Backbone as JSON Lines, residues from 0, in Angstrom:
{"i":0,"aa":"M","n":[33.46,-36.38,12.97],"ca":[33.69,-37.73,13.67],"c":[34.56,-37.96,14.27]}
{"i":1,"aa":"E","n":[35.89,-37.33,14.3],"ca":[37.44,-37.45,14.89],"c":[36.52,-36.35,16.43]}
{"i":2,"aa":"E","n":[36.05,-35.73,16.13],"ca":[35.97,-34.82,17.55],"c":[34.8,-35.62,18.28]}
{"i":3,"aa":"L","n":[33.69,-36.36,17.82],"ca":[33.07,-37.59,17.96],"c":[33.74,-38.95,19.04]}
{"i":4,"aa":"E","n":[34.83,-39.18,18.34],"ca":[35.54,-40.44,18.62],"c":[36.43,-40.06,19.82]}
{"i":5,"aa":"F","n":[36.81,-38.58,19.63],"ca":[37.87,-38.26,20.62],"c":[36.85,-38.15,22.37]}
{"i":6,"aa":"R","n":[35.69,-37.39,22.12],"ca":[34.44,-37.25,23.03],"c":[34.61,-38.62,23.42]}
{"i":7,"aa":"K","n":[34.3,-39.27,22.97],"ca":[34.06,-41.02,23.34],"c":[34.69,-41.34,24.19]}
{"i":8,"aa":"N","n":[35.9,-41.48,23.38],"ca":[37.41,-41.95,24.22],"c":[37.65,-41.35,25.77]}
{"i":9,"aa":"M","n":[37.23,-39.79,25.47],"ca":[37.54,-38.8,27.01],"c":[36.46,-39.35,27.97]}
{"i":10,"aa":"F","n":[35.27,-39.51,27.5],"ca":[34.25,-40.3,28.68],"c":[34.79,-41.68,28.77]}
{"i":11,"aa":"E","n":[35.1,-42.49,28.36],"ca":[35.56,-43.94,28.55],"c":[36.6,-43.58,29.62]}
{"i":12,"aa":"E","n":[37.7,-42.98,29.08],"ca":[38.62,-42.13,30.18],"c":[38.47,-42.22,31.29]}
{"i":13,"aa":"E","n":[37.56,-41.0,31.38],"ca":[36.58,-40.79,32.69],"c":[35.87,-42.28,33.25]}
{"i":14,"aa":"I","n":[34.95,-42.29,32.67],"ca":[34.61,-44.26,33.55],"c":[35.81,-45.07,34.21]}
{"i":15,"aa":"K","n":[36.6,-45.38,33.29],"ca":[37.95,-45.82,34.04],"c":[38.46,-45.47,34.94]}
{"i":16,"aa":"D","n":[38.74,-43.94,35.36],"ca":[39.0,-43.43,35.87],"c":[38.39,-43.22,37.13]}
{"i":17,"aa":"T","n":[37.1,-43.16,37.14],"ca":[36.16,-43.06,38.19],"c":[35.89,-44.67,38.6]}
{"i":18,"aa":"R","n":[35.73,-45.58,38.03],"ca":[36.26,-46.68,38.27],"c":[37.15,-47.13,39.74]}
{"i":19,"aa":"R","n":[38.22,-46.94,38.83],"ca":[39.08,-47.15,39.77],"c":[39.57,-46.41,41.0]}
{"i":20,"aa":"R","n":[38.99,-45.14,40.9],"ca":[38.9,-44.55,42.12],"c":[37.41,-45.06,43.3]}
{"i":21,"aa":"H","n":[36.76,-45.16,42.71],"ca":[35.54,-46.05,43.2],"c":[36.35,-47.53,43.97]}
{"i":22,"aa":"E","n":[37.02,-48.3,43.32],"ca":[37.61,-49.72,43.93],"c":[38.25,-49.23,44.74]}
{"i":23,"aa":"T","n":[39.23,-48.3,44.86],"ca":[40.17,-47.67,45.69],"c":[39.33,-47.66,47.51]}
{"i":24,"aa":"R","n":[38.09,-46.5,47.06],"ca":[37.41,-46.26,48.33],"c":[36.54,-47.15,48.49]}
{"i":25,"aa":"M","n":[36.39,-48.3,47.58],"ca":[35.69,-49.51,48.17],"c":[36.42,-50.25,49.19]}
{"i":26,"aa":"V","n":[37.78,-50.21,48.9],"ca":[38.5,-51.17,49.91],"c":[38.3,-50.57,51.28]}
{"i":27,"aa":"E","n":[38.12,-49.11,51.33],"ca":[38.59,-48.07,52.82],"c":[36.98,-48.33,53.07]}
{"i":28,"aa":"V","n":[36.18,-48.4,52.44],"ca":[34.58,-48.1,52.87],"c":[33.79,-49.55,53.25]}
{"i":29,"aa":"D","n":[33.25,-49.4,54.33],"ca":[32.56,-50.51,55.17],"c":[31.06,-51.43,53.65]}
{"i":30,"aa":"S","n":[30.64,-52.7,53.54],"ca":[30.0,-52.81,52.92],"c":[28.28,-52.2,52.86]}
{"i":31,"aa":"G","n":[28.29,-51.55,54.14],"ca":[27.24,-50.52,53.94],"c":[27.31,-49.55,53.0]}
{"i":32,"aa":"R","n":[27.87,-49.03,52.93],"ca":[28.48,-47.67,52.5],"c":[28.71,-48.5,50.9]}
{"i":33,"aa":"Q","n":[28.98,-49.04,50.57],"ca":[29.35,-49.92,49.33],"c":[28.03,-49.73,48.31]}
{"i":34,"aa":"M","n":[26.78,-49.58,49.18],"ca":[25.77,-49.96,48.33],"c":[25.24,-48.53,47.83]}
{"i":35,"aa":"E","n":[25.54,-47.37,48.46],"ca":[25.75,-46.05,48.35],"c":[26.58,-45.6,46.99]}
{"i":36,"aa":"Y","n":[27.76,-46.21,47.29],"ca":[28.73,-45.46,46.09],"c":[28.32,-45.98,45.01]}
{"i":37,"aa":"E","n":[27.61,-47.36,45.32],"ca":[27.53,-48.48,43.83],"c":[26.41,-47.55,42.78]}
{"i":38,"aa":"F","n":[25.63,-47.3,43.84],"ca":[24.46,-46.4,43.19],"c":[25.0,-45.16,42.57]}
{"i":39,"aa":"K","n":[25.7,-44.26,43.19],"ca":[25.97,-43.07,42.98],"c":[26.71,-43.34,41.79]}
{"i":40,"aa":"L","n":[27.91,-44.52,41.36],"ca":[28.22,-44.82,40.62],"c":[27.34,-44.85,38.84]}
{"i":41,"aa":"A","n":[26.64,-45.36,39.29],"ca":[25.65,-45.89,38.49],"c":[25.07,-44.77,37.76]}
{"i":42,"aa":"Q","n":[24.75,-44.07,38.96],"ca":[24.06,-43.14,38.42],"c":[25.08,-41.81,37.95]}
{"i":43,"aa":"A","n":[26.48,-41.48,38.17],"ca":[27.16,-41.01,37.17],"c":[27.35,-41.27,35.91]}
{"i":44,"aa":"L","n":[27.16,-42.9,35.75],"ca":[27.62,-43.37,34.73],"c":[26.56,-43.17,33.53]}
{"i":45,"aa":"A","n":[24.91,-43.04,34.27],"ca":[24.13,-42.67,33.48],"c":[24.36,-41.22,33.08]}
{"i":46,"aa":"D","n":[24.69,-40.76,34.13],"ca":[24.71,-39.02,33.09],"c":[25.63,-39.01,32.07]}
{"i":47,"aa":"M","n":[26.71,-39.4,32.03],"ca":[27.48,-39.6,31.46],"c":[26.86,-40.32,29.97]}
{"i":48,"aa":"R","n":[26.51,-41.37,30.06],"ca":[25.81,-41.43,28.8],"c":[24.61,-40.61,28.2]}
{"i":49,"aa":"Q","n":[24.27,-39.95,29.16],"ca":[23.18,-39.17,28.38],"c":[23.74,-38.15,27.73]}
{"i":50,"aa":"Q","n":[24.59,-37.41,28.6],"ca":[25.55,-36.43,28.04],"c":[25.83,-36.7,26.35]}
{"i":51,"aa":"H","n":[26.76,-37.6,26.49],"ca":[27.26,-38.25,25.37],"c":[25.88,-38.74,24.37]}
{"i":52,"aa":"D","n":[25.3,-39.19,24.54],"ca":[23.89,-39.53,23.44],"c":[23.49,-38.15,23.4]}
{"i":53,"aa":"D","n":[23.24,-37.17,24.06],"ca":[22.72,-35.93,23.35],"c":[23.7,-35.07,22.74]}
{"i":54,"aa":"Q","n":[24.97,-35.19,23.08],"ca":[25.91,-34.81,21.72],"c":[25.72,-35.48,20.69]}
{"i":55,"aa":"V","n":[25.6,-36.82,20.87],"ca":[25.84,-37.46,19.38],"c":[24.74,-37.08,18.32]}
{"i":56,"aa":"K","n":[23.66,-37.07,18.93],"ca":[22.31,-36.47,18.68],"c":[22.45,-35.16,17.86]}
{"i":57,"aa":"L","n":[22.99,-34.43,18.65],"ca":[23.22,-32.76,18.45],"c":[24.12,-33.04,17.2]}
{"i":58,"aa":"Y","n":[25.5,-33.84,16.98],"ca":[26.35,-33.47,15.85],"c":[25.11,-34.46,14.89]}
{"i":59,"aa":"K","n":[24.76,-35.56,15.31],"ca":[23.98,-35.95,13.68],"c":[23.27,-34.95,13.33]}
{"i":60,"aa":"E","n":[22.58,-33.96,14.2],"ca":[21.56,-33.23,13.52],"c":[22.38,-32.01,12.5]}
{"i":61,"aa":"E","n":[23.58,-31.85,13.45],"ca":[24.37,-30.59,12.68],"c":[24.51,-31.24,10.99]}
{"i":62,"aa":"M","n":[25.2,-32.42,11.5],"ca":[25.37,-32.88,9.78],"c":[24.21,-33.34,8.88]}
{"i":63,"aa":"E","n":[23.51,-33.39,9.43],"ca":[22.2,-33.6,8.79],"c":[21.97,-32.13,7.77]}
{"i":64,"aa":"Q","n":[22.02,-31.38,8.64],"ca":[21.37,-29.79,8.4],"c":[22.6,-29.53,7.24]}
{"i":65,"aa":"T","n":[23.91,-29.78,7.39],"ca":[24.89,-29.67,6.96],"c":[24.61,-29.79,5.02]}
{"i":66,"aa":"Y","n":[24.52,-31.36,5.48],"ca":[24.28,-32.24,3.89],"c":[23.39,-31.52,3.49]}
{"i":67,"aa":"V","n":[21.98,-31.24,4.11],"ca":[20.75,-30.76,3.29],"c":[20.69,-29.37,3.13]}
{"i":68,"aa":"A","n":[21.53,-28.54,3.1],"ca":[22.5,-27.45,2.87],"c":[23.13,-27.32,1.42]}
{"i":69,"aa":"K","n":[23.98,-28.67,1.62],"ca":[25.05,-28.42,0.19],"c":[24.35,-29.46,-0.84]}
{"i":70,"aa":"L","n":[23.72,-30.5,-0.1],"ca":[22.53,-30.64,-1.43],"c":[21.63,-29.92,-1.93]}
{"i":71,"aa":"E","n":[20.94,-28.7,-1.03],"ca":[20.17,-27.81,-1.55],"c":[21.34,-26.95,-3.0]}
{"i":72,"aa":"N","n":[22.21,-26.19,-1.93],"ca":[23.32,-25.37,-3.19],"c":[23.59,-26.03,-4.27]}
{"i":73,"aa":"I","n":[23.68,-27.34,-4.3],"ca":[24.09,-28.29,-5.33],"c":[23.13,-28.56,-6.48]}
{"i":74,"aa":"R","n":[21.82,-28.11,-6.24],"ca":[20.49,-28.55,-6.81],"c":[20.56,-26.74,-7.6]}
{"i":75,"aa":"L","n":[20.76,-25.63,-6.6],"ca":[20.15,-24.73,-7.18],"c":[21.82,-24.89,-8.26]}
{"i":76,"aa":"S","n":[22.81,-24.75,-7.93],"ca":[23.86,-24.65,-8.94],"c":[23.64,-25.52,-10.11]}
{"i":77,"aa":"S","n":[23.07,-26.26,-10.31],"ca":[22.77,-27.41,-11.32],"c":[21.81,-26.76,-12.18]}
{"i":78,"aa":"E","n":[20.51,-26.16,-11.57],"ca":[19.6,-25.39,-12.12],"c":[20.26,-24.44,-13.03]}
{"i":79,"aa":"M","n":[20.9,-23.66,-12.36],"ca":[21.41,-22.28,-13.42],"c":[22.52,-22.63,-14.33]}
{"i":80,"aa":"N","n":[22.85,-23.9,-14.03],"ca":[23.9,-23.99,-15.42],"c":[23.58,-24.61,-16.25]}
{"i":81,"aa":"S","n":[21.8,-25.62,-16.16],"ca":[21.16,-25.59,-17.2],"c":[20.39,-24.58,-18.04]}
{"i":82,"aa":"S","n":[20.12,-23.52,-17.07],"ca":[19.52,-22.89,-17.29],"c":[20.23,-21.74,-19.02]}
{"i":83,"aa":"S","n":[21.6,-21.84,-17.96],"ca":[22.39,-21.13,-18.87],"c":[23.01,-21.66,-20.09]}
{"i":84,"aa":"A","n":[23.18,-22.86,-19.99],"ca":[23.31,-23.91,-21.32],"c":[22.26,-23.97,-22.36]}
{"i":85,"aa":"S","n":[20.84,-23.79,-21.82],"ca":[19.84,-23.56,-22.38],"c":[19.69,-22.43,-23.4]}
{"i":86,"aa":"M","n":[20.22,-21.21,-22.33],"ca":[20.21,-19.84,-23.17],"c":[21.46,-19.99,-24.34]}
{"i":87,"aa":"A","n":[22.29,-20.42,-23.78],"ca":[23.59,-20.28,-24.75],"c":[23.08,-21.43,-26.35]}
{"i":88,"aa":"R","n":[22.66,-22.47,-26.41],"ca":[21.43,-23.03,-27.01],"c":[20.89,-22.53,-27.89]}
{"i":89,"aa":"E","n":[20.03,-21.5,-26.98],"ca":[19.2,-20.53,-28.06],"c":[19.58,-19.79,-28.76]}
{"i":90,"aa":"E","n":[20.75,-18.86,-28.31],"ca":[21.48,-17.93,-28.7],"c":[22.42,-18.65,-30.29]}
{"i":91,"aa":"L","n":[22.8,-19.29,-29.72],"ca":[23.68,-20.56,-30.79],"c":[22.73,-20.45,-32.04]}
{"i":92,"aa":"K","n":[21.1,-21.51,-31.65],"ca":[20.45,-21.57,-32.91],"c":[19.75,-19.75,-33.35]}
{"i":93,"aa":"E","n":[19.87,-18.88,-33.07],"ca":[19.68,-17.92,-33.22],"c":[20.42,-17.12,-34.2]}
{"i":94,"aa":"S","n":[21.78,-17.31,-33.56],"ca":[22.95,-16.9,-34.5],"c":[23.5,-17.57,-36.27]}
{"i":95,"aa":"S","n":[23.01,-19.1,-35.85],"ca":[22.96,-19.6,-37.09],"c":[21.84,-19.32,-37.86]}
{"i":96,"aa":"L","n":[20.97,-19.35,-37.74],"ca":[19.34,-18.68,-38.62],"c":[20.05,-17.43,-39.1]}
{"i":97,"aa":"R","n":[20.87,-16.15,-38.24],"ca":[21.31,-15.25,-38.52],"c":[21.87,-15.29,-39.9]}
{"i":98,"aa":"V","n":[23.3,-16.25,-39.57],"ca":[24.42,-16.54,-40.84],"c":[23.38,-16.76,-41.82]}
{"i":99,"aa":"E","n":[22.44,-18.16,-41.52],"ca":[22.22,-18.46,-43.33],"c":[21.47,-17.42,-43.7]}
{"i":100,"aa":"S","n":[20.66,-16.59,-42.93],"ca":[19.93,-15.55,-43.62],"c":[20.72,-14.43,-44.42]}
{"i":101,"aa":"L","n":[22.12,-13.84,-43.71],"ca":[23.2,-13.31,-44.44],"c":[23.8,-13.54,-45.57]}
{"i":102,"aa":"A","n":[24.02,-15.2,-45.32],"ca":[24.58,-15.87,-46.43],"c":[23.51,-16.05,-47.83]}
{"i":103,"aa":"S","n":[22.3,-15.91,-47.18],"ca":[21.4,-16.3,-48.61],"c":[21.22,-14.68,-49.07]}
{"i":104,"aa":"Q","n":[21.25,-13.34,-48.15],"ca":[21.34,-12.46,-48.55],"c":[22.41,-11.79,-49.71]}
{"i":105,"aa":"L","n":[23.84,-12.25,-49.47],"ca":[25.08,-12.13,-49.91],"c":[24.74,-12.91,-51.01]}
{"i":106,"aa":"A","n":[24.59,-14.05,-51.06],"ca":[24.61,-14.69,-52.48],"c":[23.31,-14.07,-53.46]}
{"i":107,"aa":"S","n":[22.61,-13.57,-53.31],"ca":[21.24,-12.78,-54.2],"c":[21.98,-11.55,-54.3]}
{"i":108,"aa":"L","n":[23.01,-11.06,-53.25],"ca":[23.64,-9.41,-53.89],"c":[24.41,-9.85,-55.0]}
{"i":109,"aa":"Q","n":[25.34,-10.91,-54.44],"ca":[26.57,-11.36,-55.6],"c":[25.72,-11.65,-57.03]}
{"i":110,"aa":"K","n":[24.8,-12.41,-57.06],"ca":[24.08,-12.74,-57.97],"c":[23.57,-11.39,-58.85]}
{"i":111,"aa":"E","n":[22.98,-10.13,-58.1],"ca":[22.64,-9.26,-58.81],"c":[24.08,-8.54,-59.38]}
{"i":112,"aa":"I","n":[24.92,-8.81,-58.19],"ca":[26.46,-7.82,-59.13],"c":[26.85,-8.88,-60.55]}
{"i":113,"aa":"D","n":[26.83,-9.92,-60.4],"ca":[27.17,-10.55,-61.55],"c":[26.2,-10.37,-62.6]}
{"i":114,"aa":"N","n":[24.55,-10.25,-62.77],"ca":[24.01,-10.05,-63.55],"c":[24.21,-8.52,-64.19]}
{"i":115,"aa":"T","n":[24.31,-7.61,-63.62],"ca":[24.5,-6.42,-64.19],"c":[25.77,-6.33,-64.72]}
{"i":116,"aa":"Q","n":[26.81,-7.1,-64.31],"ca":[28.47,-6.7,-65.17],"c":[27.77,-7.51,-66.09]}
{"i":117,"aa":"V","n":[26.99,-8.96,-66.44],"ca":[27.26,-9.06,-67.67],"c":[26.04,-8.26,-68.72]}
{"i":118,"aa":"V","n":[25.36,-7.04,-68.39],"ca":[24.38,-6.68,-69.15],"c":[25.34,-5.25,-69.1]}
{"i":119,"aa":"K","n":[25.98,-5.19,-68.59],"ca":[27.6,-3.87,-69.25],"c":[27.84,-4.51,-70.25]}
């Protein structure tokens, strides 16, 4: 945006400068040529405005493309993080089931040991 503002200021400065030069020349030029210079000035201003508008349009398109690309990167990153979180939850669930199973086996084996020691 700063670049756009800078360019705008440059164009405005060029317009002011062109007008100043034009006004100086107008004093020197007779009225018949005045219309010709006004036409040329108007044409030059229209060209400058068109260039400025084209640059603004190009800048806007570039900004929109950058925005869309960043948004897509964020979406992909979010999907990857969500997938990783789901996998971690699944692993945690499986680990919990495994711990419960091992705890149950340990309790069963401990019971067998206790029973065999009582029998002796």
